[in-house]
């Protein structure tokens, strides 16, 4: 009888110890999960900030592009009627190169914004 009671007592102690170990393990896993969620939230916020700054840059770049046609028209006229025609043509060519680079920068920013929007949508789900 004493052996049975002692066996039951040891079994219950072992079972209780196992439960506390499992509980500690689950608490540790939950803490890791919460930490990962926090990191994801921080990364999501970084993406949102980066997206807003890219959108601001894009607006500024597009504002520069607005006057493009007016400048080319004026330089075209000036290269025909002014004394320094060659200088105006060179300037027009440099403006053309500048606007090509500007268009490439706009396309790059738009691509990055699209990519960030996709990431934000995926992470928000």
C-alpha atoms as one frame of an Amber mdcrd trajectory, in Angstrom:
protein
   0.000   0.000   0.000   2.805   2.396   0.872   4.480   1.595  -2.423   1.296
   2.393  -4.360   0.815   5.710  -2.531   4.487   6.587  -3.006   4.247   5.666
  -6.698   1.123   7.819  -7.126   2.824  10.685  -5.305   5.924  10.449  -7.514
   3.765  10.181 -10.617   1.765  13.288  -9.688   4.965  15.242  -8.900   6.462
  14.215 -12.238   3.252  15.132 -14.059   3.121  18.520 -12.328   6.752  19.177
 -13.198   6.071  18.246 -16.789   3.121  20.633 -16.926   5.207  23.500 -15.596
   7.945  22.735 -18.136   5.397  22.708 -20.922   3.902  25.931 -19.604   7.339
  27.567 -19.506   7.990  26.353 -23.039   4.669  27.741 -24.238   5.334  31.065
 -22.516   8.744  31.248 -24.164   7.239  30.460 -27.566   4.542  33.085 -27.049
   7.172  35.676 -26.104   9.132  34.885 -29.281   5.943  35.173 -31.325   5.124
  38.554 -29.783   8.681  39.722 -30.479   8.344  38.699 -34.125   5.023  40.519
 -34.383   6.669  43.637 -32.960   9.510  43.401 -35.492   6.980  42.988 -38.307
   5.059  46.048 -37.109   8.278  48.087 -37.006   9.222  46.951 -40.515   5.729
  47.791 -41.755   6.062  51.281 -40.295   9.471  51.677 -41.985   7.921  50.721
 -45.318   5.107  53.235 -44.841   7.576  56.021 -44.011   9.751  55.127 -46.998
   6.693  55.062 -49.258   5.552  58.499 -48.125   9.025  59.984 -48.645   9.194
  58.444 -52.129   5.781  59.891 -52.944   6.974  63.345 -51.858  10.084  63.006
 -54.029   7.921  61.866 -56.927   5.700  64.940 -56.635   8.760  67.205 -56.702
  10.199  65.398 -59.727   6.916  65.633 -61.615   6.746  69.354 -60.862  10.135
  69.743 -62.543   8.895  67.835 -65.556   5.872  70.104 -66.068   7.858  72.989
 -67.564   9.669  70.700 -69.998   7.623  71.533 -73.107   7.803  75.268 -72.490
  11.583  75.168 -72.132  12.044  73.124 -75.308   9.759  75.445 -77.268  11.614
  78.540 -76.053  15.038  77.027 -76.738  13.885  75.939 -80.189  12.807  79.475
 -81.059  15.920  81.007 -79.539  18.197  78.648 -81.457  16.625  79.870 -84.685
  16.630  83.636 -84.118  19.375  84.458 -81.619  23.027  85.163 -82.345  24.389
  82.234 -80.354  22.411  79.507 -82.080  24.926  76.773 -81.398  24.932  77.594
 -77.693  21.146  77.331 -77.564  21.222  74.010 -79.395  23.810  72.666 -76.955
  21.709  73.882 -74.066  18.629  72.236 -75.567  20.555  68.978 -75.890  21.659
  69.165 -72.234  18.071  69.823 -71.188  16.973  66.815 -73.204  19.513  64.612
 -71.386  18.398  66.070 -68.061  14.749  65.289 -68.764  15.592  61.745 -69.847
  17.325  61.220 -66.506  14.384  62.852 -64.763  11.945  60.489 -66.484  14.108
  57.522 -65.484  14.149  58.742 -61.870  10.361  59.139 -61.922   9.920  55.619
 -63.314  12.292  54.244 -60.674  10.407  55.972 -57.837   7.059  54.783 -59.185
   8.390  51.221 -59.339   9.630  51.399 -55.762   6.314  52.839 -54.595   4.426
  50.026 -56.329   6.707  47.446 -54.727   6.281  49.011 -51.280   2.497  49.117
 -51.709   2.510  45.390 -52.467   4.666  44.684 -49.403   2.465  46.848 -47.186
  -0.680  45.092 -48.435   0.841  41.672 -47.826   2.093  42.583 -44.364  -1.200
  44.212 -43.381  -3.189  41.039 -44.007
